[in-house]
Amino acid sequence: MATGTTGAAGTTRPADTAGPAGATVTAGRDGATRTEAGATAGAPADRGSAAGSARSTPRPTGRLRRTLLASLVAAAVVFPMSAAASPNVPAPAPAAFAEDAAPHDRYAANRANLAEAARMAEGAGRTGRAAKLRAMGAAGAAQFLTFDGRGRGRAVEVFGDLESADRVTVLVPGSDTTLDTYQRFRAGAVSLQQRLQAEHPRSAVVAWLGYDTPGTVSTTVLTADRADEAAADLGPFLDRLRAVSGSGSRLSLLCHSYGSVVCARTGPTGPAVVDMVLFGSPGTGAESARDLPTGARVWAGRGTGDWIGNVPHVRLGGVGFGTDPVDPAFGARAFAAGAAGHSDYLKPGTESLDSLAAIVLGTTPASEVPHA
């Protein structure tokens, strides 16, 4: 589950993020089972024996049924693309900042750290990672509140002028979003920022790769464990983000795929978060929007081309995420997502992008379908 950037706050790992003037924020570090029952069929004259064999085939036990169901969830969730992680790529430690470091000072230090990480990766023969890091540098113009090139990596990138923005959007990605797949995440953030600024110049988008996302081909993507770890960092980051953005800024959380599990477990988000948007979501682990720890308006949408609609919306023994957020029973506000596929919601010119921009800007989408 992947989407497309800025600042992480946490407590367990020394990666810096945006904080209020005079505050340093650190970022915490972080199959399908198929059972075939075969019946031995004899020659036509042996029909009785074959029938007896069929009758004696055991029916699946409760445990087996649960295993099969979990396997269906896994098969649906891991379907898209698997990214190659680079856990052993050498990289420098994250840049350290004084508590009162301004965003532009953080940007400059993190660009230097990123360039050094690219050089180290190149020197270690990891040319693929080095090329991706150089692309992240964006010709010296990138604005990273946080960058950590170690392992799968973390990055929190700002698009727009954060300090003057009064519409700030935080994108929270889904599974397999790492430094090796960062460009697809960034592309979504850039597309959203361009769409917002066309109507409202004082807009900023923050791409928050502030947690170790689960792999799409892994058991971790089926539980909320990674989401709980991420939520512990995202909540404080949101508090500090408001302090460095424009006065009276309106903050929106856009949560894609597994990222919707992260957002649903982040709380309380405080009065600054006006909208929480779940798209391409497998579920949140909550039975209804009322159960989420936020006072924000909760939105949900899914494109007709999104495979995640085939994920079983169940929760058994901590596996799976329960009620479908686009089900009217969940109680979220619905928005039109058109024909979007799982990775298409933020593509330019799409109905889903128009709907998401309207939510962020506080205008009522013409296509909104309110849920009772």
Coordinates of C-alpha atoms in Angstrom, one line a residue:
M1 CA 0.0 0.0 0.0
A2 CA 1.8 3.0 -1.1
T3 CA 1.1 6.7 -1.6
G4 CA 3.5 10.0 -2.0
T5 CA 6.4 13.9 2.3
T6 CA 7.7 16.1 5.5
G7 CA 8.9 15.9 9.1
A8 CA 8.6 13.2 11.7
A9 CA 8.5 13.5 15.4
G10 CA 9.2 10.7 17.8
T11 CA 10.9 9.5 20.9
T12 CA 12.9 6.4 20.1
R13 CA 15.3 7.3 17.3
P14 CA 17.5 10.4 16.7
A15 CA 16.0 11.7 13.5
D16 CA 14.9 15.3 13.7
T17 CA 11.6 16.8 12.5
A18 CA 9.7 20.1 12.5
G19 CA 9.0 21.6 15.8
P20 CA 7.9 24.9 17.1
A21 CA 10.5 27.6 17.2
G22 CA 12.6 26.5 20.0
A23 CA 11.6 22.9 20.0
T24 CA 13.5 19.9 18.6
V25 CA 11.4 17.0 17.5
T26 CA 13.0 13.6 17.2
A27 CA 11.7 10.7 15.1
G28 CA 11.2 7.3 16.5
R29 CA 13.0 4.4 14.6
D30 CA 12.1 2.6 14.0
G31 CA 0.9 -16.3 2.8
A32 CA -1.4 -17.3 1.2
T33 CA -2.4 -20.7 2.5
R34 CA -4.3 -22.9 0.1
T35 CA -5.7 -26.2 1.1
E36 CA -6.7 -28.6 -1.6
A37 CA -8.9 -31.5 -0.7
G38 CA -8.5 -34.2 -3.4
A39 CA -11.0 -37.0 -3.9
T40 CA -9.7 -40.2 -5.5
A41 CA -11.9 -41.0 -8.4
G42 CA -11.9 -44.5 -9.6
A43 CA -13.0 -46.0 -12.9
P44 CA -16.8 -45.7 -13.7
A45 CA -17.4 -49.1 -12.1
D46 CA -15.9 -47.8 -8.9
R47 CA -18.3 -45.0 -8.3
G48 CA -19.3 -46.2 -4.8
S49 CA -15.7 -46.1 -3.7
A50 CA -15.3 -42.6 -5.1
A51 CA -18.5 -41.4 -3.4
G52 CA -17.3 -42.9 -0.1
S53 CA -14.0 -41.1 -0.4
A54 CA -15.8 -37.8 -1.1
R55 CA -18.0 -38.3 1.9
S56 CA -15.0 -38.9 4.1
T57 CA -13.2 -35.7 3.1
P58 CA -13.0 -33.6 6.3
R59 CA -14.6 -30.2 6.3
P60 CA -12.3 -27.3 7.3
T61 CA -12.1 -26.8 11.0
G62 CA -12.6 -23.4 12.6
R63 CA -8.9 -22.8 12.9
L64 CA -8.4 -23.7 9.2
R65 CA -11.2 -21.4 8.2
R66 CA -9.6 -18.6 10.1
T67 CA -6.3 -19.4 8.4
L68 CA -7.9 -19.3 5.0
L69 CA -9.6 -16.0 5.7
A70 CA -6.3 -14.5 6.9
S71 CA -4.7 -15.8 3.7
L72 CA -7.3 -14.1 1.6
V73 CA -6.6 -10.8 3.4
A74 CA -2.9 -11.3 2.8
A75 CA -3.3 -12.1 -0.8
A76 CA -5.4 -9.0 -1.4
V77 CA -3.1 -6.7 0.6
V78 CA 0.2 -7.9 -0.9
F79 CA -1.0 -7.9 -4.5
P80 CA 0.4 -4.6 -5.8
M81 CA 4.1 -4.2 -5.8
S82 CA 6.9 -5.2 -3.5
A83 CA 9.8 -2.8 -3.0
A84 CA 13.3 -3.9 -2.5
A85 CA 14.5 -2.6 0.8
S86 CA 18.2 -1.8 1.4
P87 CA 18.8 -2.5 5.1
N88 CA 22.6 -2.6 4.8
V89 CA 23.2 0.6 2.9
P90 CA 25.7 2.8 4.7
A91 CA 24.6 6.3 5.6
P92 CA 25.6 9.1 8.0
A93 CA 23.7 9.6 11.3
P94 CA 20.8 12.1 10.9
A95 CA 21.7 15.8 11.3
A96 CA 21.4 17.2 14.8
F97 CA 19.8 20.6 15.4
A98 CA 19.6 23.2 18.2
E99 CA 16.2 23.5 19.7
D100 CA 15.6 26.9 18.1
A101 CA 16.7 25.8 14.6
A102 CA 14.5 27.4 11.9
P103 CA 13.0 25.3 9.1
H104 CA 15.4 26.7 6.5
D105 CA 18.4 25.7 8.6
R106 CA 17.0 22.2 8.9
Y107 CA 16.4 22.1 5.1
A108 CA 20.0 23.0 4.4
A109 CA 21.5 20.5 6.9
N110 CA 19.3 17.7 5.7
R111 CA 20.2 18.4 2.0
A112 CA 23.9 18.1 3.0
N113 CA 23.2 14.8 4.9
L114 CA 21.3 13.4 1.9
A115 CA 24.2 14.2 -0.4
E116 CA 26.6 12.5 1.9
A117 CA 24.3 9.5 2.1
A118 CA 24.3 9.3 -1.7
R119 CA 28.1 9.4 -1.7
M120 CA 28.4 6.7 0.9
A121 CA 25.9 4.5 -1.0
E122 CA 27.9 5.0 -4.2
G123 CA 31.1 4.1 -2.5
A124 CA 29.6 0.9 -1.2
G125 CA 28.5 -0.2 -4.6
R126 CA 24.8 0.5 -4.0
T127 CA 24.4 2.5 -7.1
G128 CA 20.6 2.1 -7.2
R129 CA 20.1 3.6 -3.8
A130 CA 22.7 6.4 -4.6
A131 CA 20.7 7.4 -7.7
K132 CA 17.5 7.5 -5.8
L133 CA 19.0 9.7 -3.1
R134 CA 20.4 12.1 -5.7
A135 CA 16.9 12.4 -7.2
M136 CA 15.6 13.2 -3.8
G137 CA 18.0 16.1 -3.6
A138 CA 15.9 17.8 -6.2
A139 CA 18.8 19.9 -7.6
G140 CA 19.5 21.4 -4.2
A141 CA 15.9 22.7 -3.7
A142 CA 14.5 19.9 -1.5
Q143 CA 13.0 20.9 1.9
F144 CA 13.5 18.1 4.3
L145 CA 12.6 18.6 8.0
T146 CA 13.8 15.1 8.6
F147 CA 16.1 12.8 6.7
D148 CA 17.7 9.5 7.7
G149 CA 19.3 7.5 5.0
R150 CA 20.0 4.4 7.2
G151 CA 18.2 1.2 6.3
R152 CA 14.8 1.6 4.7
G153 CA 15.1 5.3 5.6
R154 CA 12.9 8.1 6.8
A155 CA 12.1 11.4 5.3
V156 CA 9.7 14.3 6.0
E157 CA 9.6 16.8 3.1
V158 CA 7.8 20.1 2.7
F159 CA 6.3 21.4 -0.5
G160 CA 5.5 25.0 -0.4
D161 CA 6.2 27.7 2.2
L162 CA 5.3 26.0 5.5
E163 CA 5.8 29.1 7.6
S164 CA 3.3 31.2 5.7
A165 CA 0.8 28.5 4.8
D166 CA -2.7 28.6 6.2
R167 CA -3.7 25.3 4.5
V168 CA -1.4 22.5 5.5
T169 CA -1.8 18.9 4.4
V170 CA 0.1 15.9 5.9
L171 CA 0.2 12.9 3.6
V172 CA 0.7 9.6 5.5
P173 CA 1.8 6.7 3.2
G174 CA 1.0 3.0 3.2
S175 CA 3.1 -0.1 3.0
D176 CA 6.4 -0.4 1.2
T177 CA 7.1 3.3 1.1
T178 CA 10.9 3.6 1.7
L179 CA 13.7 5.6 0.3
D180 CA 13.8 3.1 -2.6
T181 CA 10.2 3.9 -3.6
Y182 CA 10.2 7.5 -2.4
Q183 CA 9.7 9.1 -5.9
R184 CA 6.2 7.7 -6.2
F185 CA 5.3 9.1 -2.8
R186 CA 6.8 12.5 -3.7
A187 CA 5.0 12.5 -7.0
G188 CA 1.7 12.4 -5.2
A189 CA 2.7 15.2 -2.8
V190 CA 3.8 17.4 -5.7
S191 CA 0.6 16.8 -7.6
L192 CA -1.5 17.7 -4.6
Q193 CA 0.5 20.8 -3.9
Q194 CA 0.2 22.1 -7.5
R195 CA -3.5 21.4 -7.4
L196 CA -4.0 23.3 -4.1
Q197 CA -1.9 26.3 -5.1
A198 CA -3.9 26.8 -8.3
E199 CA -6.7 27.8 -6.0
H200 CA -5.0 28.8 -2.8
P201 CA -1.4 30.0 -2.9
R202 CA -0.9 29.8 0.8
S203 CA -0.9 26.0 0.8
A204 CA 1.8 23.5 1.9
V205 CA 2.0 19.8 1.7
V206 CA 4.1 17.7 4.0
A207 CA 5.0 14.2 2.9
W208 CA 5.5 12.3 6.2
L209 CA 7.5 9.1 5.7
G210 CA 8.1 9.2 9.5
Y211 CA 7.7 5.5 10.2
D212 CA 9.0 2.1 9.1
T213 CA 6.2 1.1 6.8
P214 CA 5.3 -2.6 6.7
G215 CA 6.3 -4.6 3.6
T216 CA 3.5 -5.5 1.3
V217 CA 4.7 -9.1 1.4
S218 CA 4.8 -9.5 5.1
T219 CA 2.6 -10.4 8.1
T220 CA 3.2 -7.0 9.6
V221 CA 0.9 -5.4 7.0
L222 CA -2.1 -7.4 8.4
T223 CA -1.8 -6.0 12.0
A224 CA -1.8 -2.6 13.6
D225 CA 1.6 -3.0 15.3
R226 CA 3.5 -0.8 12.9
A227 CA 0.6 1.7 13.0
D228 CA 0.7 1.9 16.8
E229 CA 4.5 2.7 16.6
A230 CA 3.9 5.3 13.9
A231 CA 1.0 7.0 15.7
A232 CA 3.1 7.6 18.7
D233 CA 5.3 9.8 16.5
L234 CA 2.7 11.3 14.3
G235 CA 0.6 12.8 17.1
P236 CA 3.4 14.9 18.6
F237 CA 4.6 15.9 15.1
L238 CA 1.2 17.3 14.3
D239 CA 1.2 19.4 17.4
R240 CA 4.6 20.9 16.5
L241 CA 3.8 21.3 12.9
R242 CA 1.0 23.8 13.7
A243 CA 3.4 25.9 15.7
V244 CA 5.7 26.5 12.7
S245 CA 3.0 26.9 10.1
G246 CA 1.0 30.1 9.3
S247 CA -1.1 31.7 12.0
G248 CA -4.5 30.0 12.3
S249 CA -3.5 27.3 9.8
R250 CA -6.0 24.7 8.9
L251 CA -4.5 21.2 9.1
S252 CA -5.7 18.1 7.1
L253 CA -4.5 14.5 7.4
L254 CA -4.6 12.5 4.1
C255 CA -4.1 8.9 4.9
H256 CA -3.5 6.3 2.2
S257 CA -3.9 2.5 2.5
Y258 CA -2.1 1.3 5.6
G259 CA -1.5 4.9 6.4
S260 CA -5.2 5.1 7.3
V261 CA -4.6 2.6 10.1
V262 CA -1.8 4.9 11.3
C263 CA -4.1 8.0 11.3
A264 CA -7.0 6.1 12.9
R265 CA -4.7 5.3 15.9
T266 CA -3.2 8.8 16.2
G267 CA -4.8 10.9 18.8
P268 CA -6.0 13.1 20.1
T269 CA -5.2 15.1 16.9
G270 CA -6.2 18.4 18.6
P271 CA -8.4 21.2 17.2
A272 CA -5.9 22.1 14.5
V273 CA -6.7 18.9 12.5
V274 CA -9.9 19.8 10.8
D275 CA -10.2 16.8 8.3
M276 CA -9.0 13.3 8.4
V277 CA -9.3 11.6 5.0
L278 CA -9.0 7.8 4.5
F279 CA -8.5 6.7 0.9
G280 CA -7.6 3.3 -0.5
S281 CA -8.1 2.0 3.1
P282 CA -8.3 -1.7 4.1
G283 CA -10.1 -0.6 7.3
T284 CA -8.9 1.1 10.5
G285 CA -9.5 -1.4 13.2
A286 CA -12.4 0.8 14.4
E287 CA -16.0 -0.2 14.0
S288 CA -17.1 3.4 13.2
A289 CA -15.8 6.9 12.7
R290 CA -17.1 7.8 16.1
D291 CA -14.6 5.4 17.6
L292 CA -11.6 7.3 16.2
P293 CA -9.6 9.5 18.7
T294 CA -10.2 12.7 16.8
G295 CA -12.7 15.6 16.6
A296 CA -11.9 16.1 13.0
R297 CA -14.4 15.4 10.2
V298 CA -13.7 11.9 8.9
W299 CA -13.9 11.3 5.2
A300 CA -13.6 8.0 3.2
G301 CA -13.4 7.3 -0.5
R302 CA -12.4 4.5 -2.9
G303 CA -11.9 4.5 -6.6
T304 CA -13.8 1.9 -8.7
G305 CA -10.4 0.6 -9.9
D306 CA -8.9 0.0 -6.5
W307 CA -8.2 -3.6 -5.8
I308 CA -8.3 -3.0 -2.0
G309 CA -12.1 -3.1 -2.2
N310 CA -11.7 -6.9 -2.5
V311 CA -10.0 -7.2 0.9
P312 CA -12.2 -9.0 3.4
H313 CA -13.3 -6.4 6.0
V314 CA -12.9 -8.6 9.0
R315 CA -10.8 -8.7 12.2
L316 CA -9.9 -11.9 13.8
G317 CA -7.4 -12.2 16.6
G318 CA -5.7 -8.9 15.7
V319 CA -5.5 -9.8 12.0
G320 CA -7.4 -7.5 9.6
F321 CA -8.9 -4.1 10.1
G322 CA -12.7 -4.6 10.4
T323 CA -15.4 -2.3 9.0
D324 CA -14.9 -0.9 5.6
P325 CA -14.5 2.9 5.9
V326 CA -16.6 3.5 2.8
D327 CA -19.5 1.5 4.2
P328 CA -22.3 3.9 5.3
A329 CA -22.4 2.1 8.6
F330 CA -18.9 3.3 9.4
G331 CA -20.3 6.9 9.4
A332 CA -17.6 8.7 7.5
R333 CA -18.4 11.5 4.9
A334 CA -18.0 10.0 1.5
F335 CA -16.2 11.7 -1.4
A336 CA -16.1 10.8 -5.0
A337 CA -12.9 9.1 -6.1
G338 CA -13.9 8.3 -9.7
A339 CA -12.1 5.4 -11.4
A340 CA -8.9 5.7 -9.3
G341 CA -6.8 2.6 -8.9
H342 CA -5.0 2.0 -5.6
S343 CA -2.0 4.2 -6.5
D344 CA -3.9 6.8 -8.6
Y345 CA -5.7 9.0 -6.1
L346 CA -3.3 11.9 -6.4
K347 CA -2.6 11.8 -10.1
P348 CA -3.2 15.1 -11.9
G349 CA -6.5 15.5 -13.6
T350 CA -8.4 12.9 -11.6
E351 CA -11.7 13.2 -9.9
S352 CA -10.1 11.9 -6.7
L353 CA -7.5 14.6 -6.7
D354 CA -10.2 17.3 -7.2
S355 CA -12.2 15.9 -4.3
L356 CA -9.2 15.7 -1.9
A357 CA -8.2 19.3 -2.8
A358 CA -11.7 20.5 -2.1
I359 CA -11.6 18.8 1.3
V360 CA -8.3 20.4 2.2
L361 CA -9.4 23.9 1.0
G362 CA -12.6 23.7 3.0
T363 CA -14.9 23.9 0.0
T364 CA -17.8 21.5 -0.2
P365 CA -17.1 18.9 -3.0
A366 CA -20.0 18.9 -5.5
S367 CA -19.7 15.1 -5.5
E368 CA -19.8 14.7 -1.7
V369 CA -22.2 12.0 -0.6
P370 CA -23.0 12.6 3.1
H371 CA -23.5 9.5 5.2
A372 CA -26.2 9.6 7.8

